[in-house]
Amino acid sequence: MSVTVVGGGIGGLSAALSLLAAGLDVHVYEQAPVLGETGAGIQISPNASRVLHRLGLGEALARTAVKPLAFHQRRWDDGRTLQRAPLAGPLEDRFGFPYYHMHRADLLAALAAAIPAGRIHLGHRLAGFTDRGDAVRADFANGVRAESGVLVGADGIRSVVQARLFDARQPRFTGCVAYRGLVPAGRLRHLSLEVTAQVWLGPGQHFVHYFVSAHRLLNFVAVIERDAWTRESWTDHGDPADALAAFDGWHPQVRAILEAVDDTFIWALFDRAPLDHWSVGRVTLLGDACHAMLPFMAQGAAQAIEDGATLAACLADAKGDQAGALRRYEALRIPRTSRLQAMSAENKTRFHLPDGATQQNRDAQLAAGSTGWSFDAIAWLYDHDPAAIADRLG
Ligand SMILES: Cc1cc2nc3c(=O)[nH]c(=O)nc-3n(C[C@H](O)[C@H](O)[C@H](O)COP(=O)(O)OP(=O)(O)OC[C@H]3O[C@@H](n4cnc5c(N)ncnc54)[C@H](O)[C@@H]3O)c2cc1C
């Protein structure tokens, strides 16, 4: 069976690898002239690293990925520990696969390098498609046409494929913007930063930092609430001085990191409401194209990676009924991704509580370890194994 994947982001490329591993004939079409990702970090939890390792990427990831020792939540002003949950060794022992911090470009390069030559077509922007019942024809803006048994829209939050299948509405602004950037680790040596995911919670905003690129760079994400986003672009160069001013009064460690920043992007955060369906006939969706979420569970890309593995399992078992296989795929995936979309949105409120009784209650729950980050509580997320679905189908 042949599959056209539209979009060469983390979702599209990891899906292509899962589909190739299942024996399908896959081609990826990406609108950009070169593959690229934002200059920023990404957290890859074991539910996603399980898929990537099984695709043979373990060694490639190990070259640049950082394994954080812990997930450390702290209070915005005095830096008090609110919760510290182990990652690294204990997590790997429990879930069988690592938690990684990576530069996005390193992850995308590892995915692309594993795809055989001639299967990624750059400079191809999907303009439209026609599902003829026995095959799907994709039309690209450069005049190229491609025919395949199934078409997968992995074309991101502003998905053309989704708009054509279901919903031409724009994604919704979540009321949050993020300053993002990377700082050379050498510049921050005086802070003796531990190798953890540090999440600083404060009124109306939060700050995240972790090392990437074999500890050479520190990635930061500084999220603040805003009533509106008026610019045309979702990403723009931000002024590091504005980011620093937004974190006035915060702990010296947070401010010292922002003071070391040369360059930052300001990024408006959008999401979408869960969809009831992802597929029509021989066409389906994957990743941000169907379940864009706030990044406050660090699961958008992880879920895209799971999507690809589940899709491959369903299509490998299609027995000539591609539309039926796509319905099984969406039925397996939608409850899980919808839950994560909701949890990510709830974390906006939880992370940004103003100081007061509700915040004290949250902090007490964090101290008691009853907020979802213990291994038992998070097992529903990290234990997930798309290969088990393949076994069930088989
Ligand atoms: C601040 C922030 C932090 C995050 N942190 C994490 C994290 O720690 N962990 C995590 O798992 N997730 C995280 N995410 C979410 C994650 O970045 C996304 O969920 C993920 O990158 C989506 O991948 P995708 O391939 O579905 O979409 P995209 O990355 O948007 O890729 C879509 C691709 O399709 C191409 N395309 C679009 N239209 C067309 C067309 N018409 N024709 C051809 N090609 C087209 C685009 O050029 C692009 O290359 C974060 C997000 C943000 C904003």
Short mmCIF file of C-alpha atoms in Angstrom, two decimals, residues 25-387:
data_model
loop_
_atom_site.label_atom_id
_atom_site.label_comp_id
_atom_site.label_asym_id
_atom_site.label_seq_id
_atom_site.Cartn_x
_atom_site.Cartn_y
_atom_site.Cartn_z
CA ASP A 25 5.47 2.49 0.38
CA VAL A 26 5.74 6.01 1.82
CA HIS A 27 6.54 9.43 0.35
CA VAL A 28 6.70 12.66 2.38
CA TYR A 29 5.92 16.04 0.80
CA GLU A 30 7.10 19.16 2.64
CA GLN A 31 6.36 22.71 1.50
CA ALA A 32 9.62 24.21 2.76
CA PRO A 33 12.73 24.08 0.54
CA VAL A 34 14.73 22.58 3.44
CA LEU A 35 13.69 20.59 6.48
CA GLY A 36 13.85 22.72 9.58
CA GLU A 37 12.60 23.23 13.10
CA THR A 38 12.43 26.19 15.45
CA GLY A 39 15.67 26.92 17.31
CA ALA A 40 14.34 25.55 20.57
CA GLY A 41 14.25 22.47 22.75
CA ILE A 42 11.78 19.64 23.10
CA GLN A 43 11.06 17.10 25.83
CA ILE A 44 10.56 13.53 24.65
CA SER A 45 8.90 11.33 27.26
CA PRO A 46 9.21 7.49 27.32
CA ASN A 47 5.90 6.92 25.51
CA ALA A 48 7.54 8.59 22.50
CA SER A 49 11.16 7.44 23.00
CA ARG A 50 9.79 3.85 23.08
CA VAL A 51 8.58 4.35 19.49
CA LEU A 52 11.77 6.12 18.37
CA HIS A 53 14.07 3.47 19.87
CA ARG A 54 12.10 0.69 18.19
CA LEU A 55 12.53 2.54 14.89
CA GLY A 56 16.29 2.17 15.40
CA LEU A 57 17.00 5.76 16.46
CA GLY A 58 18.41 5.01 19.92
CA GLU A 59 22.03 5.58 18.95
CA ALA A 60 21.35 8.69 16.90
CA LEU A 61 19.36 10.26 19.75
CA ALA A 62 21.97 9.36 22.37
CA ARG A 63 24.56 11.46 20.49
CA THR A 64 22.93 14.76 21.41
CA ALA A 65 20.02 14.09 23.79
CA VAL A 66 20.32 14.99 27.46
CA LYS A 67 18.78 12.72 30.10
CA PRO A 68 17.44 14.94 32.90
CA LEU A 69 17.81 13.75 36.48
CA ALA A 70 14.48 15.07 37.67
CA PHE A 71 11.41 17.13 36.99
CA HIS A 72 11.72 20.01 39.45
CA GLN A 73 8.86 22.42 40.07
CA ARG A 74 9.76 25.55 42.03
CA ARG A 75 8.14 28.66 43.40
CA TRP A 76 8.61 31.85 41.38
CA ASP A 77 10.05 34.20 44.01
CA ASP A 78 12.01 32.26 46.64
CA GLY A 79 12.82 29.22 44.49
CA ARG A 80 11.37 26.82 47.07
CA THR A 81 10.95 23.27 45.75
CA LEU A 82 7.26 22.53 45.18
CA GLN A 83 7.87 19.06 43.79
CA ARG A 84 10.81 17.02 42.59
CA ALA A 85 10.07 13.83 40.66
CA PRO A 86 12.95 11.56 39.55
CA LEU A 87 13.61 11.00 35.84
CA ALA A 88 16.83 9.45 34.33
CA GLY A 89 17.71 6.02 35.89
CA PRO A 90 14.60 5.40 38.04
CA LEU A 91 12.30 6.43 35.20
CA GLU A 92 14.13 4.30 32.66
CA ASP A 93 14.00 1.31 35.04
CA ARG A 94 10.25 1.77 35.49
CA PHE A 95 9.19 2.56 31.89
CA GLY A 96 11.97 0.88 29.93
CA PHE A 97 12.84 3.91 27.79
CA PRO A 98 14.49 7.29 28.51
CA TYR A 99 13.17 10.78 29.03
CA TYR A 100 15.10 13.05 26.67
CA HIS A 101 15.72 16.75 26.33
CA MET A 102 16.70 17.59 22.77
CA HIS A 103 17.30 20.42 20.38
CA ARG A 104 14.46 20.17 17.85
CA ALA A 105 16.89 20.34 14.94
CA ASP A 106 18.81 17.35 16.36
CA LEU A 107 15.61 15.30 16.59
CA LEU A 108 14.43 16.25 13.10
CA ALA A 109 17.87 15.49 11.63
CA ALA A 110 17.89 12.03 13.27
CA LEU A 111 14.43 11.28 11.85
CA ALA A 112 15.33 12.53 8.36
CA ALA A 113 18.61 10.61 8.26
CA ALA A 114 16.75 7.35 8.88
CA ILE A 115 14.42 7.82 5.88
CA PRO A 116 15.79 6.30 2.66
CA ALA A 117 16.87 8.71 -0.07
CA GLY A 118 14.21 9.78 -2.56
CA ARG A 119 11.29 9.54 -0.12
CA ILE A 120 11.27 13.15 1.13
CA HIS A 121 10.17 15.72 -1.45
CA LEU A 122 10.97 19.29 -0.45
CA GLY A 123 9.39 22.39 -1.97
CA HIS A 124 6.05 20.61 -2.43
CA ARG A 125 3.12 22.58 -0.99
CA LEU A 126 -0.14 20.66 -1.00
CA ALA A 127 -2.77 22.70 -2.84
CA GLY A 128 -5.60 20.15 -2.85
CA PHE A 129 -6.51 16.47 -3.02
CA THR A 130 -9.21 14.23 -4.44
CA ASP A 131 -10.32 10.96 -2.88
CA ARG A 132 -11.53 8.92 -5.85
CA GLY A 133 -12.60 5.94 -3.76
CA ASP A 134 -9.90 3.56 -4.98
CA ALA A 135 -6.98 6.02 -4.49
CA VAL A 136 -6.22 9.60 -3.44
CA ARG A 137 -4.68 12.16 -5.77
CA ALA A 138 -2.61 14.94 -4.18
CA ASP A 139 -2.01 18.16 -6.14
CA PHE A 140 0.97 20.31 -5.24
CA ALA A 141 1.40 24.01 -5.96
CA ASN A 142 4.45 23.26 -8.15
CA GLY A 143 2.28 21.22 -10.52
CA VAL A 144 3.37 17.79 -9.27
CA ARG A 145 0.65 15.16 -8.71
CA ALA A 146 0.99 12.09 -6.53
CA GLU A 147 -1.38 9.17 -6.28
CA SER A 148 -1.51 6.82 -3.30
CA GLY A 149 -3.75 4.46 -1.37
CA VAL A 150 -3.91 6.78 1.66
CA LEU A 151 -3.16 10.45 2.30
CA VAL A 152 -2.07 11.64 5.74
CA GLY A 153 -2.23 15.32 6.67
CA ALA A 154 0.70 15.90 9.04
CA ASP A 155 0.70 19.55 8.04
CA GLY A 156 0.58 21.19 11.46
CA ILE A 157 -1.85 23.40 13.36
CA ARG A 158 -2.86 25.37 10.26
CA SER A 159 -3.52 22.14 8.37
CA VAL A 160 -4.85 22.49 4.83
CA VAL A 161 -5.96 18.86 4.93
CA GLN A 162 -7.98 19.38 8.13
CA ALA A 163 -9.60 22.51 6.73
CA ARG A 164 -10.71 20.58 3.65
CA LEU A 165 -11.95 17.57 5.56
CA PHE A 166 -13.75 19.20 8.47
CA ASP A 167 -13.22 22.63 9.79
CA ALA A 168 -12.02 25.75 8.07
CA ARG A 169 -12.01 27.71 11.34
CA GLN A 170 -8.74 29.18 12.54
CA PRO A 171 -7.04 27.76 15.65
CA ARG A 172 -7.80 29.69 18.85
CA PHE A 173 -5.41 31.98 20.68
CA THR A 174 -4.95 30.55 24.20
CA GLY A 175 -4.13 33.84 25.91
CA CYS A 176 -0.48 32.84 26.32
CA VAL A 177 2.68 33.89 24.55
CA ALA A 178 6.10 32.34 25.05
CA TYR A 179 9.57 33.81 24.79
CA ARG A 180 11.80 30.95 23.65
CA GLY A 181 15.49 30.67 23.08
CA LEU A 182 18.81 28.94 23.67
CA VAL A 183 21.72 30.16 25.76
CA PRO A 184 25.28 28.76 25.50
CA ALA A 185 25.72 26.67 28.66
CA GLY A 186 29.21 28.11 29.25
CA ARG A 187 27.67 31.51 29.95
CA LEU A 188 25.64 30.09 32.84
CA ARG A 189 28.36 28.02 34.51
CA HIS A 190 28.38 30.34 37.56
CA LEU A 191 24.78 29.26 38.30
CA SER A 192 25.75 25.56 38.69
CA LEU A 193 22.41 24.57 37.16
CA GLU A 194 21.38 20.99 37.82
CA VAL A 195 20.51 18.77 34.85
CA THR A 196 16.77 18.78 35.41
CA ALA A 197 13.61 20.08 33.82
CA GLN A 198 13.00 23.11 36.02
CA VAL A 199 9.53 24.61 35.95
CA TRP A 200 9.05 27.82 37.92
CA LEU A 201 5.40 28.54 38.74
CA GLY A 202 4.15 32.08 39.39
CA PRO A 203 1.14 34.36 39.09
CA GLY A 204 0.03 34.60 35.46
CA GLN A 205 3.22 33.12 34.06
CA HIS A 206 5.79 30.34 34.30
CA PHE A 207 9.36 29.67 33.25
CA VAL A 208 10.91 26.39 32.05
CA HIS A 209 14.56 25.55 31.40
CA TYR A 210 16.61 22.48 30.55
CA PHE A 211 19.85 21.54 28.79
CA VAL A 212 19.94 20.26 25.18
CA SER A 213 22.53 19.43 22.50
CA ALA A 214 24.83 17.30 24.69
CA HIS A 215 24.66 19.93 27.48
CA ARG A 216 26.06 22.64 25.19
CA LEU A 217 22.91 24.80 25.26
CA LEU A 218 20.27 25.70 27.81
CA ASN A 219 16.75 25.92 26.40
CA PHE A 220 14.27 28.27 28.05
CA VAL A 221 10.55 28.91 27.60
CA ALA A 222 9.09 31.93 29.39
CA VAL A 223 5.29 31.86 29.21
CA ILE A 224 3.20 34.93 30.02
CA GLU A 225 -0.51 35.62 29.70
CA ARG A 226 -1.71 38.20 27.20
CA ASP A 227 -5.25 39.31 26.35
CA ALA A 228 -4.74 39.39 22.62
CA TRP A 229 -2.31 38.64 19.86
CA THR A 230 -2.58 41.11 17.06
CA ARG A 231 0.40 40.38 14.88
CA GLU A 232 0.08 38.63 11.58
CA SER A 233 2.85 36.16 12.40
CA TRP A 234 2.71 33.69 15.29
CA THR A 235 6.43 33.97 15.81
CA ASP A 236 8.54 37.07 15.87
CA HIS A 237 11.84 38.21 17.22
CA GLY A 238 11.27 39.29 20.80
CA ASP A 239 13.35 41.73 22.79
CA PRO A 240 15.23 39.91 25.62
CA ALA A 241 14.82 43.10 27.69
CA ASP A 242 11.00 42.73 27.48
CA ALA A 243 11.25 39.11 28.63
CA LEU A 244 13.42 40.18 31.56
CA ALA A 245 11.01 42.98 32.45
CA ALA A 246 8.10 40.49 32.42
CA PHE A 247 9.94 38.45 35.08
CA ASP A 248 10.65 41.39 37.37
CA GLY A 249 10.77 40.20 40.99
CA TRP A 250 11.32 36.55 40.05
CA HIS A 251 14.06 34.42 41.55
CA PRO A 252 17.66 35.48 40.69
CA GLN A 253 18.25 32.20 38.80
CA VAL A 254 15.39 32.89 36.38
CA ARG A 255 16.56 36.46 35.88
CA ALA A 256 20.21 35.43 35.42
CA ILE A 257 19.20 33.08 32.60
CA LEU A 258 17.16 35.81 30.89
CA GLU A 259 20.04 38.28 31.35
CA ALA A 260 22.32 35.90 29.41
CA VAL A 261 19.98 35.77 26.38
CA ASP A 262 21.16 37.36 23.10
CA ASP A 263 18.21 36.46 20.95
CA THR A 264 14.66 35.35 21.66
CA PHE A 265 11.56 34.53 19.68
CA ILE A 266 8.15 35.48 20.95
CA TRP A 267 5.65 32.81 20.06
CA ALA A 268 1.88 33.03 20.33
CA LEU A 269 0.37 29.81 21.66
CA PHE A 270 -2.68 28.49 19.83
CA ASP A 271 -4.69 25.30 20.22
CA ARG A 272 -7.82 23.66 18.84
CA ALA A 273 -10.81 21.94 20.37
CA PRO A 274 -10.74 18.14 19.99
CA LEU A 275 -12.27 16.83 16.76
CA ASP A 276 -14.88 14.04 16.68
CA HIS A 277 -13.23 12.46 13.64
CA TRP A 278 -9.86 12.65 11.92
CA SER A 279 -10.59 10.64 8.77
CA VAL A 280 -12.82 10.71 5.71
CA GLY A 281 -12.46 7.81 3.30
CA ARG A 282 -8.78 7.31 2.50
CA VAL A 283 -7.61 10.60 4.05
CA THR A 284 -6.64 11.13 7.67
CA LEU A 285 -4.73 13.48 9.99
CA LEU A 286 -1.90 13.27 12.46
CA GLY A 287 -0.12 15.48 15.01
CA ASP A 288 -0.94 19.17 15.41
CA ALA A 289 -3.14 18.92 12.31
CA CYS A 290 -5.75 17.16 14.46
CA HIS A 291 -4.90 17.66 18.15
CA ALA A 292 -2.99 20.92 18.62
CA MET A 293 -2.62 21.54 22.35
CA LEU A 294 -0.93 23.95 24.72
CA PRO A 295 2.61 22.70 25.49
CA PHE A 296 1.92 22.46 29.24
CA MET A 297 2.06 18.64 29.33
CA ALA A 298 5.02 18.58 26.87
CA GLN A 299 3.07 16.05 24.80
CA GLY A 300 2.25 17.58 21.38
CA ALA A 301 5.10 15.96 19.48
CA ALA A 302 5.03 12.83 21.67
CA GLN A 303 1.40 12.30 20.70
CA ALA A 304 2.25 12.86 17.02
CA ILE A 305 4.92 10.16 17.32
CA GLU A 306 2.40 7.79 18.93
CA ASP A 307 -0.12 8.65 16.16
CA GLY A 308 2.34 7.51 13.49
CA ALA A 309 3.02 4.18 15.18
CA THR A 310 -0.70 3.48 15.70
CA LEU A 311 -1.54 4.49 12.13
CA ALA A 312 1.13 2.13 10.81
CA ALA A 313 -0.26 -0.74 12.92
CA CYS A 314 -3.80 -0.10 11.65
CA LEU A 315 -2.79 0.25 7.98
CA ALA A 316 -0.58 -2.84 8.12
CA ASP A 317 -3.69 -4.70 9.26
CA ALA A 318 -6.07 -3.04 6.75
CA LYS A 319 -6.74 -6.19 4.68
CA GLY A 320 -7.78 -4.03 1.73
CA ASP A 321 -10.14 -1.82 3.78
CA GLN A 322 -8.12 1.38 4.12
CA ALA A 323 -11.09 3.52 5.20
CA GLY A 324 -11.91 0.99 7.94
CA ALA A 325 -8.28 1.00 9.10
CA LEU A 326 -8.35 4.80 9.37
CA ARG A 327 -11.56 4.66 11.42
CA ARG A 328 -9.87 2.17 13.80
CA TYR A 329 -6.84 4.47 13.99
CA GLU A 330 -8.87 7.54 15.01
CA ALA A 331 -10.99 5.52 17.46
CA LEU A 332 -7.78 4.36 19.18
CA ARG A 333 -6.22 7.80 19.28
CA ILE A 334 -8.92 10.44 19.86
CA PRO A 335 -9.77 9.64 23.53
CA ARG A 336 -6.09 9.83 24.52
CA THR A 337 -5.19 13.00 22.62
CA SER A 338 -8.44 14.72 23.71
CA ARG A 339 -7.58 13.96 27.35
CA LEU A 340 -4.14 15.51 26.86
CA GLN A 341 -5.58 18.57 25.11
CA ALA A 342 -7.83 19.13 28.15
CA MET A 343 -5.04 18.50 30.70
CA SER A 344 -2.71 20.87 28.86
CA ALA A 345 -5.34 23.62 28.94
CA GLU A 346 -6.03 22.99 32.66
CA ASN A 347 -2.34 23.41 33.41
CA LYS A 348 -2.54 27.00 32.21
CA THR A 349 -4.71 27.75 35.25
CA ARG A 350 -2.79 25.48 37.63
CA PHE A 351 0.65 26.80 36.69
CA HIS A 352 -0.40 30.47 36.80
CA LEU A 353 -2.40 30.69 40.05
CA PRO A 354 -2.08 34.02 41.86
CA ASP A 355 -0.63 33.70 45.34
CA GLY A 356 -3.43 32.86 47.77
CA ALA A 357 -5.51 30.00 49.14
CA THR A 358 -5.89 28.08 45.84
CA GLN A 359 -2.16 28.34 45.15
CA GLN A 360 -1.40 27.13 48.68
CA ASN A 361 -3.71 24.19 48.15
CA ARG A 362 -1.96 23.37 44.85
CA ASP A 363 1.44 23.57 46.52
CA ALA A 364 0.28 21.29 49.34
CA GLN A 365 -0.85 18.73 46.74
CA LEU A 366 2.50 19.02 44.97
CA ALA A 367 4.34 18.50 48.27
CA ALA A 368 2.19 15.43 49.00
CA GLY A 369 3.07 14.02 45.56
CA SER A 370 -0.60 13.73 44.67
CA THR A 371 -0.63 15.77 41.47
CA GLY A 372 -0.05 13.23 38.77
CA TRP A 373 3.75 13.08 38.47
CA SER A 374 4.44 9.97 40.57
CA PHE A 375 5.34 6.95 38.42
CA ASP A 376 2.06 5.25 39.28
CA ALA A 377 0.02 8.32 38.45
CA ILE A 378 1.79 8.99 35.14
CA ALA A 379 1.91 5.35 34.01
CA TRP A 380 -1.23 5.78 31.85
CA LEU A 381 0.79 8.25 29.78
CA TYR A 382 4.33 6.85 29.78
CA ASP A 383 3.49 3.12 29.63
CA HIS A 384 1.49 3.48 26.42
CA ASP A 385 2.77 1.13 23.73
CA PRO A 386 1.41 1.30 20.16
CA ALA A 387 3.07 -2.09 19.46
#
